[in-house]
Amino acid sequence: MSAMKEEKLMTEELIDVEFHDRVMLLRLNRPEALNALCKKLIQQLNAALDQAENDARIGAIVITGSEKAFAAGADITEMCHLTFTDVSDKDFIHTWERLSQCQKPVIAAVSGYALGGGCELAMMCDIIYAAESAKFGQPEITIGTMPGAGGTQRLTQLVGKTKAMEICLTGRLVSSKEAEQIGLVSRVFPEADLLKETMVTAAKIANFSGPVVRMIKEAIRHTTESELVGGIRFERRLFQSTFALEDRQEGMTAFVEKRPAVFKHR
Ligand code: CAA
């Protein structure tokens, strides 16, 4: 990455924050990279979530992207040159879990691609609304790595073992229609209605008693997360281990160089 582009990333707002009465709307705004989740974007997302948690006037949070992409995954360009030691020592991407710890309700409004880390980010939210255009998937296998932010765990919990296996092991894309059928998304709307409908639901929830909303969320998380905690950590460590593989280096380099990957199975 050139020095100038890097400087832009350091100073740029990669998330637009809007307030609509009791709803905080967070719009991922990195269109040139289809909202790929770089370190800076996650830092800004986490800062916005901290702000929402600490502000009693906020009762619900909506996360959305653009029409083309909710988010196309972790930033492959940023990860490409990392070594196993780099990712293992720093417990790479552990900070992403901040979203799953949020006490206030979070709704994802997904248009276009929600792939890899983008699908994982959506699954950390409490409700997923999708546009007809939405495409979900865990394509990490195609770049020589694996989901690292809950993809193998939350997807399995939501859609069951054989569907999760098929989605993660083939890297294929899942349409919004199929995503609704298998229980990955809550509801599907025409593109033009997605954000409006999401904001209506968010406002409705935000105007119920805050403590009651929090207790309901805590109770549902109790059943889903008691099974998840160990699995999320196990998956993240395995994901980090893929950085020791030549195939992971080849897969990510091939994506950056816009050519097919040639795996050597080592
Ligand atoms: N990281 C970095 N840059 C990305 C990106 C990503 N995940 N996804 C897209 N981009 C960039 C592209 O490099 C391209 O940049 P340039 O214009 O500078 O070349 C720009 O966004 C537009 O992308 P495409 O030209 O590829 O757009 P397309 O419409 O032809 O294809 C796509 C769209 C199918 C989503 C394709 O971009 C794609 O396959 N992206 C990668 C998806 C992926 O593998 N995600 C998993 C990442 S690993 C991960 O997320 C690990 C984890 O669990 C945390």
PDB file of C-alpha atoms and ligand atoms in Angstrom:
ATOM      1  CA  MET A   1       0.000   0.000   0.000  1.00  0.00           C
ATOM      2  CA  SER A   2       1.399   3.417  -0.912  1.00  0.00           C
ATOM      3  CA  ALA A   3       2.263   5.866   1.879  1.00  0.00           C
ATOM      4  CA  MET A   4      -0.420   8.254   0.660  1.00  0.00           C
ATOM      5  CA  LYS A   5      -3.176   5.604   0.655  1.00  0.00           C
ATOM      6  CA  GLU A   6      -2.100   4.470   4.136  1.00  0.00           C
ATOM      7  CA  GLU A   7      -2.271   8.050   5.447  1.00  0.00           C
ATOM      8  CA  LYS A   8      -5.785   8.358   4.001  1.00  0.00           C
ATOM      9  CA  LEU A   9      -6.816   5.216   5.872  1.00  0.00           C
ATOM     10  CA  MET A  10      -5.465   6.587   9.155  1.00  0.00           C
ATOM     11  CA  THR A  11      -7.515   9.749   8.998  1.00  0.00           C
ATOM     12  CA  GLU A  12     -10.607   8.753   7.042  1.00  0.00           C
ATOM     13  CA  GLU A  13     -13.952   8.051   8.614  1.00  0.00           C
ATOM     14  CA  LEU A  14     -14.706   4.516   7.518  1.00  0.00           C
ATOM     15  CA  ILE A  15     -18.020   4.494   9.346  1.00  0.00           C
ATOM     16  CA  ASP A  16     -20.747   7.127   9.024  1.00  0.00           C
ATOM     17  CA  VAL A  17     -22.683   7.596  12.233  1.00  0.00           C
ATOM     18  CA  GLU A  18     -26.230   8.991  12.223  1.00  0.00           C
ATOM     19  CA  PHE A  19     -28.716   9.420  15.030  1.00  0.00           C
ATOM     20  CA  HIS A  20     -32.427   8.878  14.378  1.00  0.00           C
ATOM     21  CA  ASP A  21     -34.140   9.545  17.699  1.00  0.00           C
ATOM     22  CA  ARG A  22     -33.208   6.506  19.828  1.00  0.00           C
ATOM     23  CA  VAL A  23     -31.525   4.597  17.005  1.00  0.00           C
ATOM     24  CA  MET A  24     -27.838   4.854  16.097  1.00  0.00           C
ATOM     25  CA  LEU A  25     -27.297   4.058  12.409  1.00  0.00           C
ATOM     26  CA  LEU A  26     -23.788   2.916  11.487  1.00  0.00           C
ATOM     27  CA  ARG A  27     -22.999   2.803   7.792  1.00  0.00           C
ATOM     28  CA  LEU A  28     -19.802   1.044   6.730  1.00  0.00           C
ATOM     29  CA  ASN A  29     -18.207   3.403   4.251  1.00  0.00           C
ATOM     30  CA  ARG A  30     -15.237   1.966   2.402  1.00  0.00           C
ATOM     31  CA  PRO A  31     -16.779   1.584  -1.045  1.00  0.00           C
ATOM     32  CA  GLU A  32     -13.490   1.263  -2.956  1.00  0.00           C
ATOM     33  CA  ALA A  33     -12.825  -2.041  -1.138  1.00  0.00           C
ATOM     34  CA  LEU A  34     -16.462  -3.226  -0.840  1.00  0.00           C
ATOM     35  CA  ASN A  35     -16.306  -2.378   2.872  1.00  0.00           C
ATOM     36  CA  ALA A  36     -13.491  -4.867   3.495  1.00  0.00           C
ATOM     37  CA  LEU A  37     -12.954  -4.959   7.235  1.00  0.00           C
ATOM     38  CA  CYS A  38      -9.534  -3.426   7.841  1.00  0.00           C
ATOM     39  CA  LYS A  39      -8.129  -2.787  11.297  1.00  0.00           C
ATOM     40  CA  LYS A  40      -9.119   0.887  11.232  1.00  0.00           C
ATOM     41  CA  LEU A  41     -12.728   0.129  10.295  1.00  0.00           C
ATOM     42  CA  ILE A  42     -13.105  -2.329  13.171  1.00  0.00           C
ATOM     43  CA  GLN A  43     -11.556   0.216  15.566  1.00  0.00           C
ATOM     44  CA  GLN A  44     -14.075   2.815  14.441  1.00  0.00           C
ATOM     45  CA  LEU A  45     -16.947   0.341  14.680  1.00  0.00           C
ATOM     46  CA  ASN A  46     -15.935  -0.607  18.216  1.00  0.00           C
ATOM     47  CA  ALA A  47     -15.634   3.065  19.225  1.00  0.00           C
ATOM     48  CA  ALA A  48     -19.154   3.718  17.910  1.00  0.00           C
ATOM     49  CA  LEU A  49     -20.488   0.698  19.815  1.00  0.00           C
ATOM     50  CA  ASP A  50     -18.831   1.983  23.011  1.00  0.00           C
ATOM     51  CA  GLN A  51     -20.488   5.339  22.426  1.00  0.00           C
ATOM     52  CA  ALA A  52     -23.903   3.708  21.920  1.00  0.00           C
ATOM     53  CA  GLU A  53     -23.541   1.557  25.044  1.00  0.00           C
ATOM     54  CA  ASN A  54     -22.622   4.595  27.142  1.00  0.00           C
ATOM     55  CA  ASP A  55     -25.441   6.811  25.903  1.00  0.00           C
ATOM     56  CA  ALA A  56     -28.779   6.189  27.617  1.00  0.00           C
ATOM     57  CA  ARG A  57     -30.545   7.991  24.766  1.00  0.00           C
ATOM     58  CA  ILE A  58     -29.617   5.155  22.367  1.00  0.00           C
ATOM     59  CA  GLY A  59     -31.935   2.149  22.496  1.00  0.00           C
ATOM     60  CA  ALA A  60     -30.911   0.219  19.371  1.00  0.00           C
ATOM     61  CA  ILE A  61     -28.168   0.127  16.746  1.00  0.00           C
ATOM     62  CA  VAL A  62     -28.434  -0.565  13.016  1.00  0.00           C
ATOM     63  CA  ILE A  63     -25.390  -1.578  10.961  1.00  0.00           C
ATOM     64  CA  THR A  64     -25.566  -1.343   7.198  1.00  0.00           C
ATOM     65  CA  GLY A  65     -23.254  -1.054   4.190  1.00  0.00           C
ATOM     66  CA  SER A  66     -23.829  -0.004   0.594  1.00  0.00           C
ATOM     67  CA  GLU A  67     -26.144  -1.410  -2.043  1.00  0.00           C
ATOM     68  CA  LYS A  68     -23.232  -3.400  -3.523  1.00  0.00           C
ATOM     69  CA  ALA A  69     -21.724  -4.685  -0.282  1.00  0.00           C
ATOM     70  CA  PHE A  70     -22.486  -4.998   3.383  1.00  0.00           C
ATOM     71  CA  ALA A  71     -18.852  -6.134   3.688  1.00  0.00           C
ATOM     72  CA  ALA A  72     -16.734  -8.409   1.475  1.00  0.00           C
ATOM     73  CA  GLY A  73     -14.782  -9.857   4.410  1.00  0.00           C
ATOM     74  CA  ALA A  74     -11.599  -9.194   6.297  1.00  0.00           C
ATOM     75  CA  ASP A  75      -9.189  -6.992   4.353  1.00  0.00           C
ATOM     76  CA  ILE A  76      -7.154  -9.485   2.323  1.00  0.00           C
ATOM     77  CA  THR A  77      -4.614  -6.859   1.216  1.00  0.00           C
ATOM     78  CA  GLU A  78      -3.936  -5.956   4.847  1.00  0.00           C
ATOM     79  CA  MET A  79      -3.655  -9.632   5.918  1.00  0.00           C
ATOM     80  CA  CYS A  80      -1.745 -10.948   2.952  1.00  0.00           C
ATOM     81  CA  HIS A  81       1.769 -10.411   4.322  1.00  0.00           C
ATOM     82  CA  LEU A  82       1.123 -11.363   7.930  1.00  0.00           C
ATOM     83  CA  THR A  83       3.030 -14.330   9.342  1.00  0.00           C
ATOM     84  CA  PHE A  84       1.823 -16.943  11.805  1.00  0.00           C
ATOM     85  CA  THR A  85       3.760 -15.186  14.579  1.00  0.00           C
ATOM     86  CA  ASP A  86       2.185 -11.830  13.701  1.00  0.00           C
ATOM     87  CA  VAL A  87      -1.356 -13.173  13.998  1.00  0.00           C
ATOM     88  CA  SER A  88      -0.794 -15.633  16.818  1.00  0.00           C
ATOM     89  CA  ASP A  89       1.068 -13.274  19.173  1.00  0.00           C
ATOM     90  CA  LYS A  90      -1.555 -10.548  18.860  1.00  0.00           C
ATOM     91  CA  ASP A  91      -4.536 -12.936  18.830  1.00  0.00           C
ATOM     92  CA  PHE A  92      -5.443 -11.442  15.441  1.00  0.00           C
ATOM     93  CA  ILE A  93      -9.043 -10.226  15.058  1.00  0.00           C
ATOM     94  CA  HIS A  94     -10.051 -10.933  18.660  1.00  0.00           C
ATOM     95  CA  THR A  95     -11.238  -7.304  18.807  1.00  0.00           C
ATOM     96  CA  TRP A  96     -13.992  -8.156  16.299  1.00  0.00           C
ATOM     97  CA  GLU A  97     -15.915  -9.911  19.074  1.00  0.00           C
ATOM     98  CA  ARG A  98     -16.789  -6.513  20.602  1.00  0.00           C
ATOM     99  CA  LEU A  99     -19.951  -6.467  18.498  1.00  0.00           C
ATOM    100  CA  SER A 100     -21.139  -9.799  19.850  1.00  0.00           C
ATOM    101  CA  GLN A 101     -20.738  -8.450  23.407  1.00  0.00           C
ATOM    102  CA  CYS A 102     -22.941  -5.400  22.834  1.00  0.00           C
ATOM    103  CA  GLN A 103     -25.736  -5.233  25.410  1.00  0.00           C
ATOM    104  CA  LYS A 104     -28.007  -3.112  23.233  1.00  0.00           C
ATOM    105  CA  PRO A 105     -29.884  -4.713  20.336  1.00  0.00           C
ATOM    106  CA  VAL A 106     -28.119  -4.581  16.980  1.00  0.00           C
ATOM    107  CA  ILE A 107     -29.790  -5.139  13.609  1.00  0.00           C
ATOM    108  CA  ALA A 108     -27.832  -5.760  10.406  1.00  0.00           C
ATOM    109  CA  ALA A 109     -29.370  -4.390   7.198  1.00  0.00           C
ATOM    110  CA  VAL A 110     -27.601  -6.333   4.456  1.00  0.00           C
ATOM    111  CA  SER A 111     -27.540  -5.455   0.759  1.00  0.00           C
ATOM    112  CA  GLY A 112     -25.135  -7.020  -1.731  1.00  0.00           C
ATOM    113  CA  TYR A 113     -22.171  -9.055  -0.520  1.00  0.00           C
ATOM    114  CA  ALA A 114     -21.872 -10.236   3.080  1.00  0.00           C
ATOM    115  CA  LEU A 115     -18.896 -12.540   2.695  1.00  0.00           C
ATOM    116  CA  GLY A 116     -16.347 -14.026   5.065  1.00  0.00           C
ATOM    117  CA  GLY A 117     -15.905 -11.549   7.903  1.00  0.00           C
ATOM    118  CA  GLY A 118     -18.866  -9.602   6.492  1.00  0.00           C
ATOM    119  CA  CYS A 119     -21.171 -12.579   6.977  1.00  0.00           C
ATOM    120  CA  GLU A 120     -19.617 -13.137  10.395  1.00  0.00           C
ATOM    121  CA  LEU A 121     -20.230  -9.508  11.367  1.00  0.00           C
ATOM    122  CA  ALA A 122     -23.883  -9.842  10.313  1.00  0.00           C
ATOM    123  CA  MET A 123     -24.228 -13.052  12.352  1.00  0.00           C
ATOM    124  CA  MET A 124     -22.900 -11.250  15.445  1.00  0.00           C
ATOM    125  CA  CYS A 125     -25.921  -8.949  15.172  1.00  0.00           C
ATOM    126  CA  ASP A 126     -29.187  -9.900  16.880  1.00  0.00           C
ATOM    127  CA  ILE A 127     -31.427  -9.644  13.824  1.00  0.00           C
ATOM    128  CA  ILE A 128     -30.473  -9.763  10.135  1.00  0.00           C
ATOM    129  CA  TYR A 129     -32.698  -8.068   7.579  1.00  0.00           C
ATOM    130  CA  ALA A 130     -31.610  -8.549   3.965  1.00  0.00           C
ATOM    131  CA  ALA A 131     -32.350  -7.002   0.588  1.00  0.00           C
ATOM    132  CA  GLU A 132     -33.275  -9.315  -2.267  1.00  0.00           C
ATOM    133  CA  SER A 133     -29.804  -8.589  -3.702  1.00  0.00           C
ATOM    134  CA  ALA A 134     -27.967  -9.860  -0.625  1.00  0.00           C
ATOM    135  CA  LYS A 135     -25.427 -12.645  -1.058  1.00  0.00           C
ATOM    136  CA  PHE A 136     -23.991 -14.411   1.955  1.00  0.00           C
ATOM    137  CA  GLY A 137     -21.053 -16.794   2.112  1.00  0.00           C
ATOM    138  CA  GLN A 138     -17.893 -17.980   3.825  1.00  0.00           C
ATOM    139  CA  PRO A 139     -15.476 -18.052   0.857  1.00  0.00           C
ATOM    140  CA  GLU A 140     -12.285 -18.139   2.958  1.00  0.00           C
ATOM    141  CA  ILE A 141     -11.504 -21.642   1.683  1.00  0.00           C
ATOM    142  CA  THR A 142     -11.059 -20.215  -1.821  1.00  0.00           C
ATOM    143  CA  ILE A 143      -8.172 -18.055  -0.564  1.00  0.00           C
ATOM    144  CA  GLY A 144      -6.469 -20.812   1.444  1.00  0.00           C
ATOM    145  CA  THR A 145      -7.824 -19.939   4.863  1.00  0.00           C
ATOM    146  CA  MET A 146     -10.927 -20.475   7.007  1.00  0.00           C
ATOM    147  CA  PRO A 147     -13.519 -18.372   8.819  1.00  0.00           C
ATOM    148  CA  GLY A 148     -11.953 -16.712  11.867  1.00  0.00           C
ATOM    149  CA  ALA A 149     -14.659 -14.591  13.471  1.00  0.00           C
ATOM    150  CA  GLY A 150     -17.346 -17.135  14.236  1.00  0.00           C
ATOM    151  CA  GLY A 151     -18.298 -18.321  10.733  1.00  0.00           C
ATOM    152  CA  THR A 152     -17.990 -22.028  11.454  1.00  0.00           C
ATOM    153  CA  GLN A 153     -19.645 -21.620  14.853  1.00  0.00           C
ATOM    154  CA  ARG A 154     -22.510 -19.151  14.452  1.00  0.00           C
ATOM    155  CA  LEU A 155     -23.441 -20.419  10.993  1.00  0.00           C
ATOM    156  CA  THR A 156     -23.668 -23.985  12.293  1.00  0.00           C
ATOM    157  CA  GLN A 157     -25.791 -22.826  15.189  1.00  0.00           C
ATOM    158  CA  LEU A 158     -28.129 -20.963  12.831  1.00  0.00           C
ATOM    159  CA  VAL A 159     -28.464 -23.340   9.882  1.00  0.00           C
ATOM    160  CA  GLY A 160     -27.312 -26.758  11.148  1.00  0.00           C
ATOM    161  CA  LYS A 161     -24.299 -28.923  10.434  1.00  0.00           C
ATOM    162  CA  THR A 162     -24.766 -30.083   6.856  1.00  0.00           C
ATOM    163  CA  LYS A 163     -25.684 -26.659   5.469  1.00  0.00           C
ATOM    164  CA  ALA A 164     -22.825 -25.001   7.370  1.00  0.00           C
ATOM    165  CA  MET A 165     -20.393 -27.672   6.170  1.00  0.00           C
ATOM    166  CA  GLU A 166     -21.493 -27.217   2.579  1.00  0.00           C
ATOM    167  CA  ILE A 167     -21.318 -23.399   2.724  1.00  0.00           C
ATOM    168  CA  CYS A 168     -17.907 -23.285   4.456  1.00  0.00           C
ATOM    169  CA  LEU A 169     -16.317 -26.161   2.491  1.00  0.00           C
ATOM    170  CA  THR A 170     -17.386 -24.940  -0.959  1.00  0.00           C
ATOM    171  CA  GLY A 171     -17.263 -21.175  -0.394  1.00  0.00           C
ATOM    172  CA  ARG A 172     -20.416 -20.828  -2.495  1.00  0.00           C
ATOM    173  CA  LEU A 173     -22.693 -17.807  -2.286  1.00  0.00           C
ATOM    174  CA  VAL A 174     -26.111 -18.047  -0.638  1.00  0.00           C
ATOM    175  CA  SER A 175     -28.961 -15.921  -2.012  1.00  0.00           C
ATOM    176  CA  SER A 176     -31.192 -13.907   0.318  1.00  0.00           C
ATOM    177  CA  LYS A 177     -34.074 -16.252  -0.501  1.00  0.00           C
ATOM    178  CA  GLU A 178     -32.095 -19.315   0.557  1.00  0.00           C
ATOM    179  CA  ALA A 179     -30.685 -17.430   3.561  1.00  0.00           C
ATOM    180  CA  GLU A 180     -34.221 -16.776   4.774  1.00  0.00           C
ATOM    181  CA  GLN A 181     -35.279 -20.394   4.153  1.00  0.00           C
ATOM    182  CA  ILE A 182     -32.394 -21.822   6.186  1.00  0.00           C
ATOM    183  CA  GLY A 183     -32.754 -19.366   9.074  1.00  0.00           C
ATOM    184  CA  LEU A 184     -29.672 -17.244   8.425  1.00  0.00           C
ATOM    185  CA  VAL A 185     -31.689 -14.041   7.988  1.00  0.00           C
ATOM    186  CA  SER A 186     -34.824 -12.873   9.771  1.00  0.00           C
ATOM    187  CA  ARG A 187     -36.623 -11.210   6.829  1.00  0.00           C
ATOM    188  CA  VAL A 188     -36.030 -10.190   3.197  1.00  0.00           C
ATOM    189  CA  PHE A 189     -37.197  -6.914   1.643  1.00  0.00           C
ATOM    190  CA  PRO A 190     -36.983  -5.253  -1.774  1.00  0.00           C
ATOM    191  CA  GLU A 191     -33.820  -3.146  -1.941  1.00  0.00           C
ATOM    192  CA  ALA A 192     -35.741   0.130  -1.746  1.00  0.00           C
ATOM    193  CA  ASP A 193     -37.489  -0.867   1.489  1.00  0.00           C
ATOM    194  CA  LEU A 194     -34.626  -2.494   3.385  1.00  0.00           C
ATOM    195  CA  LEU A 195     -33.270   0.409   5.406  1.00  0.00           C
ATOM    196  CA  LYS A 196     -36.688   1.949   6.017  1.00  0.00           C
ATOM    197  CA  GLU A 197     -38.074  -1.359   7.366  1.00  0.00           C
ATOM    198  CA  THR A 198     -34.947  -1.933   9.449  1.00  0.00           C
ATOM    199  CA  MET A 199     -35.201   1.520  10.999  1.00  0.00           C
ATOM    200  CA  VAL A 200     -38.892   0.952  11.803  1.00  0.00           C
ATOM    201  CA  THR A 201     -38.057  -2.263  13.657  1.00  0.00           C
ATOM    202  CA  ALA A 202     -35.080  -0.650  15.412  1.00  0.00           C
ATOM    203  CA  ALA A 203     -37.204   2.323  16.525  1.00  0.00           C
ATOM    204  CA  LYS A 204     -39.912  -0.001  17.800  1.00  0.00           C
ATOM    205  CA  ILE A 205     -37.417  -1.956  19.921  1.00  0.00           C
ATOM    206  CA  ALA A 206     -35.624   1.217  21.048  1.00  0.00           C
ATOM    207  CA  ASN A 207     -38.841   2.649  22.466  1.00  0.00           C
ATOM    208  CA  PHE A 208     -39.617  -0.369  24.653  1.00  0.00           C
ATOM    209  CA  SER A 209     -38.210  -0.355  28.184  1.00  0.00           C
ATOM    210  CA  GLY A 210     -34.402  -0.354  27.848  1.00  0.00           C
ATOM    211  CA  PRO A 211     -33.779  -2.625  30.853  1.00  0.00           C
ATOM    212  CA  VAL A 212     -36.387  -5.136  29.621  1.00  0.00           C
ATOM    213  CA  VAL A 213     -34.869  -5.167  26.124  1.00  0.00           C
ATOM    214  CA  ARG A 214     -31.458  -5.752  27.687  1.00  0.00           C
ATOM    215  CA  MET A 215     -32.766  -8.625  29.824  1.00  0.00           C
ATOM    216  CA  ILE A 216     -34.415 -10.347  26.843  1.00  0.00           C
ATOM    217  CA  LYS A 217     -31.205 -10.033  24.834  1.00  0.00           C
ATOM    218  CA  GLU A 218     -29.174 -11.335  27.769  1.00  0.00           C
ATOM    219  CA  ALA A 219     -31.492 -14.330  28.187  1.00  0.00           C
ATOM    220  CA  ILE A 220     -31.323 -15.298  24.504  1.00  0.00           C
ATOM    221  CA  ARG A 221     -27.543 -14.816  24.496  1.00  0.00           C
ATOM    222  CA  HIS A 222     -27.313 -17.056  27.536  1.00  0.00           C
ATOM    223  CA  THR A 223     -28.577 -20.016  25.549  1.00  0.00           C
ATOM    224  CA  THR A 224     -26.775 -19.273  22.286  1.00  0.00           C
ATOM    225  CA  GLU A 225     -23.453 -18.121  23.729  1.00  0.00           C
ATOM    226  CA  SER A 226     -22.878 -20.669  26.432  1.00  0.00           C
ATOM    227  CA  GLU A 227     -22.150 -23.118  23.609  1.00  0.00           C
ATOM    228  CA  LEU A 228     -20.263 -20.607  21.494  1.00  0.00           C
ATOM    229  CA  VAL A 229     -17.521 -19.132  23.663  1.00  0.00           C
ATOM    230  CA  GLY A 230     -15.004 -22.002  23.449  1.00  0.00           C
ATOM    231  CA  GLY A 231     -15.753 -22.682  19.791  1.00  0.00           C
ATOM    232  CA  ILE A 232     -15.164 -19.073  18.750  1.00  0.00           C
ATOM    233  CA  ARG A 233     -11.742 -19.082  20.384  1.00  0.00           C
ATOM    234  CA  PHE A 234     -10.869 -22.502  18.940  1.00  0.00           C
ATOM    235  CA  GLU A 235     -11.870 -21.365  15.460  1.00  0.00           C
ATOM    236  CA  ARG A 236      -9.878 -18.108  15.755  1.00  0.00           C
ATOM    237  CA  ARG A 237      -6.751 -20.032  16.784  1.00  0.00           C
ATOM    238  CA  LEU A 238      -7.147 -22.434  13.835  1.00  0.00           C
ATOM    239  CA  PHE A 239      -7.696 -19.457  11.520  1.00  0.00           C
ATOM    240  CA  GLN A 240      -4.448 -17.949  12.825  1.00  0.00           C
ATOM    241  CA  SER A 241      -2.709 -21.306  12.235  1.00  0.00           C
ATOM    242  CA  THR A 242      -3.560 -21.106   8.533  1.00  0.00           C
ATOM    243  CA  PHE A 243      -1.053 -18.224   8.365  1.00  0.00           C
ATOM    244  CA  ALA A 244       1.684 -20.871   8.688  1.00  0.00           C
ATOM    245  CA  LEU A 245       0.501 -22.528   5.453  1.00  0.00           C
ATOM    246  CA  GLU A 246       1.953 -21.917   2.016  1.00  0.00           C
ATOM    247  CA  ASP A 247      -1.592 -22.381   0.672  1.00  0.00           C
ATOM    248  CA  ARG A 248      -2.869 -19.436   2.744  1.00  0.00           C
ATOM    249  CA  GLN A 249      -0.045 -17.238   1.424  1.00  0.00           C
ATOM    250  CA  GLU A 250      -0.763 -18.390  -2.127  1.00  0.00           C
ATOM    251  CA  GLY A 251      -4.552 -17.953  -1.795  1.00  0.00           C
ATOM    252  CA  MET A 252      -4.377 -14.385  -0.507  1.00  0.00           C
ATOM    253  CA  THR A 253      -1.595 -13.401  -2.902  1.00  0.00           C
ATOM    254  CA  ALA A 254      -3.597 -14.803  -5.806  1.00  0.00           C
ATOM    255  CA  PHE A 255      -6.626 -12.705  -4.773  1.00  0.00           C
ATOM    256  CA  VAL A 256      -4.506  -9.548  -4.603  1.00  0.00           C
ATOM    257  CA  GLU A 257      -2.871 -10.379  -7.941  1.00  0.00           C
ATOM    258  CA  LYS A 258      -6.299 -11.198  -9.463  1.00  0.00           C
ATOM    259  CA  ARG A 259      -5.385 -14.711 -10.604  1.00  0.00           C
ATOM    260  CA  PRO A 260      -6.566 -18.206  -9.672  1.00  0.00           C
ATOM    261  CA  ALA A 261      -4.825 -19.744  -6.661  1.00  0.00           C
ATOM    262  CA  VAL A 262      -2.704 -22.877  -7.099  1.00  0.00           C
ATOM    263  CA  PHE A 263      -2.769 -24.869  -3.868  1.00  0.00           C
ATOM    264  CA  LYS A 264       0.010 -27.309  -2.974  1.00  0.00           C
ATOM    265  CA  HIS A 265      -1.736 -28.812   0.046  1.00  0.00           C
ATOM    266  CA  ARG A 266       0.851 -27.665   2.548  1.00  0.00           C
TER     267      ARG A 266
HETATM  268  N1  CAA B   1     -10.234  -7.435   1.069  1.00  0.00           N
HETATM  269  C1  CAA B   1      -9.603  -6.433   0.410  1.00  0.00           C
HETATM  270  N2  CAA B   1     -10.055  -5.893  -0.744  1.00  0.00           N
HETATM  271  C2  CAA B   1     -11.206  -6.392  -1.245  1.00  0.00           C
HETATM  272  C3  CAA B   1     -11.925  -7.421  -0.599  1.00  0.00           C
HETATM  273  C4  CAA B   1     -11.392  -7.959   0.609  1.00  0.00           C
HETATM  274  N3  CAA B   1     -12.018  -8.912   1.311  1.00  0.00           N
HETATM  275  N4  CAA B   1     -13.018  -7.711  -1.334  1.00  0.00           N
HETATM  276  C5  CAA B   1     -12.987  -6.870  -2.403  1.00  0.00           C
HETATM  277  N5  CAA B   1     -11.902  -6.073  -2.336  1.00  0.00           N
HETATM  278  C6  CAA B   1     -11.499  -5.027  -3.284  1.00  0.00           C
HETATM  279  C7  CAA B   1     -10.939  -5.643  -4.561  1.00  0.00           C
HETATM  280  O1  CAA B   1      -9.573  -5.978  -4.415  1.00  0.00           O
HETATM  281  C8  CAA B   1     -11.173  -4.502  -5.541  1.00  0.00           C
HETATM  282  O2  CAA B   1     -10.169  -3.542  -5.329  1.00  0.00           O
HETATM  283  P1  CAA B   1      -9.454  -2.826  -6.637  1.00  0.00           P
HETATM  284  O3  CAA B   1     -10.584  -2.110  -7.329  1.00  0.00           O
HETATM  285  O4  CAA B   1      -8.443  -1.907  -5.986  1.00  0.00           O
HETATM  286  O5  CAA B   1      -8.889  -3.927  -7.454  1.00  0.00           O
HETATM  287  C9  CAA B   1     -12.479  -3.884  -5.049  1.00  0.00           C
HETATM  288  O6  CAA B   1     -12.645  -4.295  -3.696  1.00  0.00           O
HETATM  289  C10 CAA B   1     -13.688  -4.385  -5.819  1.00  0.00           C
HETATM  290  O7  CAA B   1     -13.675  -5.812  -5.775  1.00  0.00           O
HETATM  291  P2  CAA B   1     -13.760  -6.719  -7.106  1.00  0.00           P
HETATM  292  O8  CAA B   1     -13.121  -6.036  -8.256  1.00  0.00           O
HETATM  293  O9  CAA B   1     -13.253  -8.083  -6.739  1.00  0.00           O
HETATM  294  O10 CAA B   1     -15.362  -6.728  -7.295  1.00  0.00           O
HETATM  295  P3  CAA B   1     -16.233  -7.857  -8.002  1.00  0.00           P
HETATM  296  O11 CAA B   1     -17.600  -7.288  -8.096  1.00  0.00           O
HETATM  297  O12 CAA B   1     -15.580  -8.382  -9.220  1.00  0.00           O
HETATM  298  O13 CAA B   1     -16.248  -9.089  -6.935  1.00  0.00           O
HETATM  299  C11 CAA B   1     -16.448 -10.074  -4.735  1.00  0.00           C
HETATM  300  C12 CAA B   1     -16.855  -8.923  -5.685  1.00  0.00           C
HETATM  301  C13 CAA B   1     -17.022 -11.403  -5.254  1.00  0.00           C
HETATM  302  C14 CAA B   1     -17.031  -9.752  -3.370  1.00  0.00           C
HETATM  303  C15 CAA B   1     -14.907 -10.163  -4.691  1.00  0.00           C
HETATM  304  O14 CAA B   1     -14.388  -8.874  -4.417  1.00  0.00           O
HETATM  305  C16 CAA B   1     -14.383 -11.114  -3.633  1.00  0.00           C
HETATM  306  O15 CAA B   1     -14.386 -12.298  -3.834  1.00  0.00           O
HETATM  307  N6  CAA B   1     -13.886 -10.550  -2.512  1.00  0.00           N
HETATM  308  C17 CAA B   1     -13.260 -11.336  -1.468  1.00  0.00           C
HETATM  309  C18 CAA B   1     -14.258 -12.157  -0.680  1.00  0.00           C
HETATM  310  C19 CAA B   1     -13.543 -12.990   0.338  1.00  0.00           C
HETATM  311  O16 CAA B   1     -12.789 -13.894   0.033  1.00  0.00           O
HETATM  312  N7  CAA B   1     -13.790 -12.687   1.612  1.00  0.00           N
HETATM  313  C20 CAA B   1     -13.199 -13.414   2.728  1.00  0.00           C
HETATM  314  C21 CAA B   1     -12.005 -12.651   3.244  1.00  0.00           C
HETATM  315  S1  CAA B   1     -11.112 -13.578   4.493  1.00  0.00           S
HETATM  316  C22 CAA B   1     -12.020 -13.377   5.919  1.00  0.00           C
HETATM  317  O17 CAA B   1     -12.999 -12.664   5.953  1.00  0.00           O
HETATM  318  C23 CAA B   1     -11.485 -14.102   7.132  1.00  0.00           C
HETATM  319  C24 CAA B   1     -12.336 -14.032   8.315  1.00  0.00           C
HETATM  320  O18 CAA B   1     -13.134 -14.897   8.586  1.00  0.00           O
HETATM  321  C25 CAA B   1     -12.205 -12.945   9.249  1.00  0.00           C
END
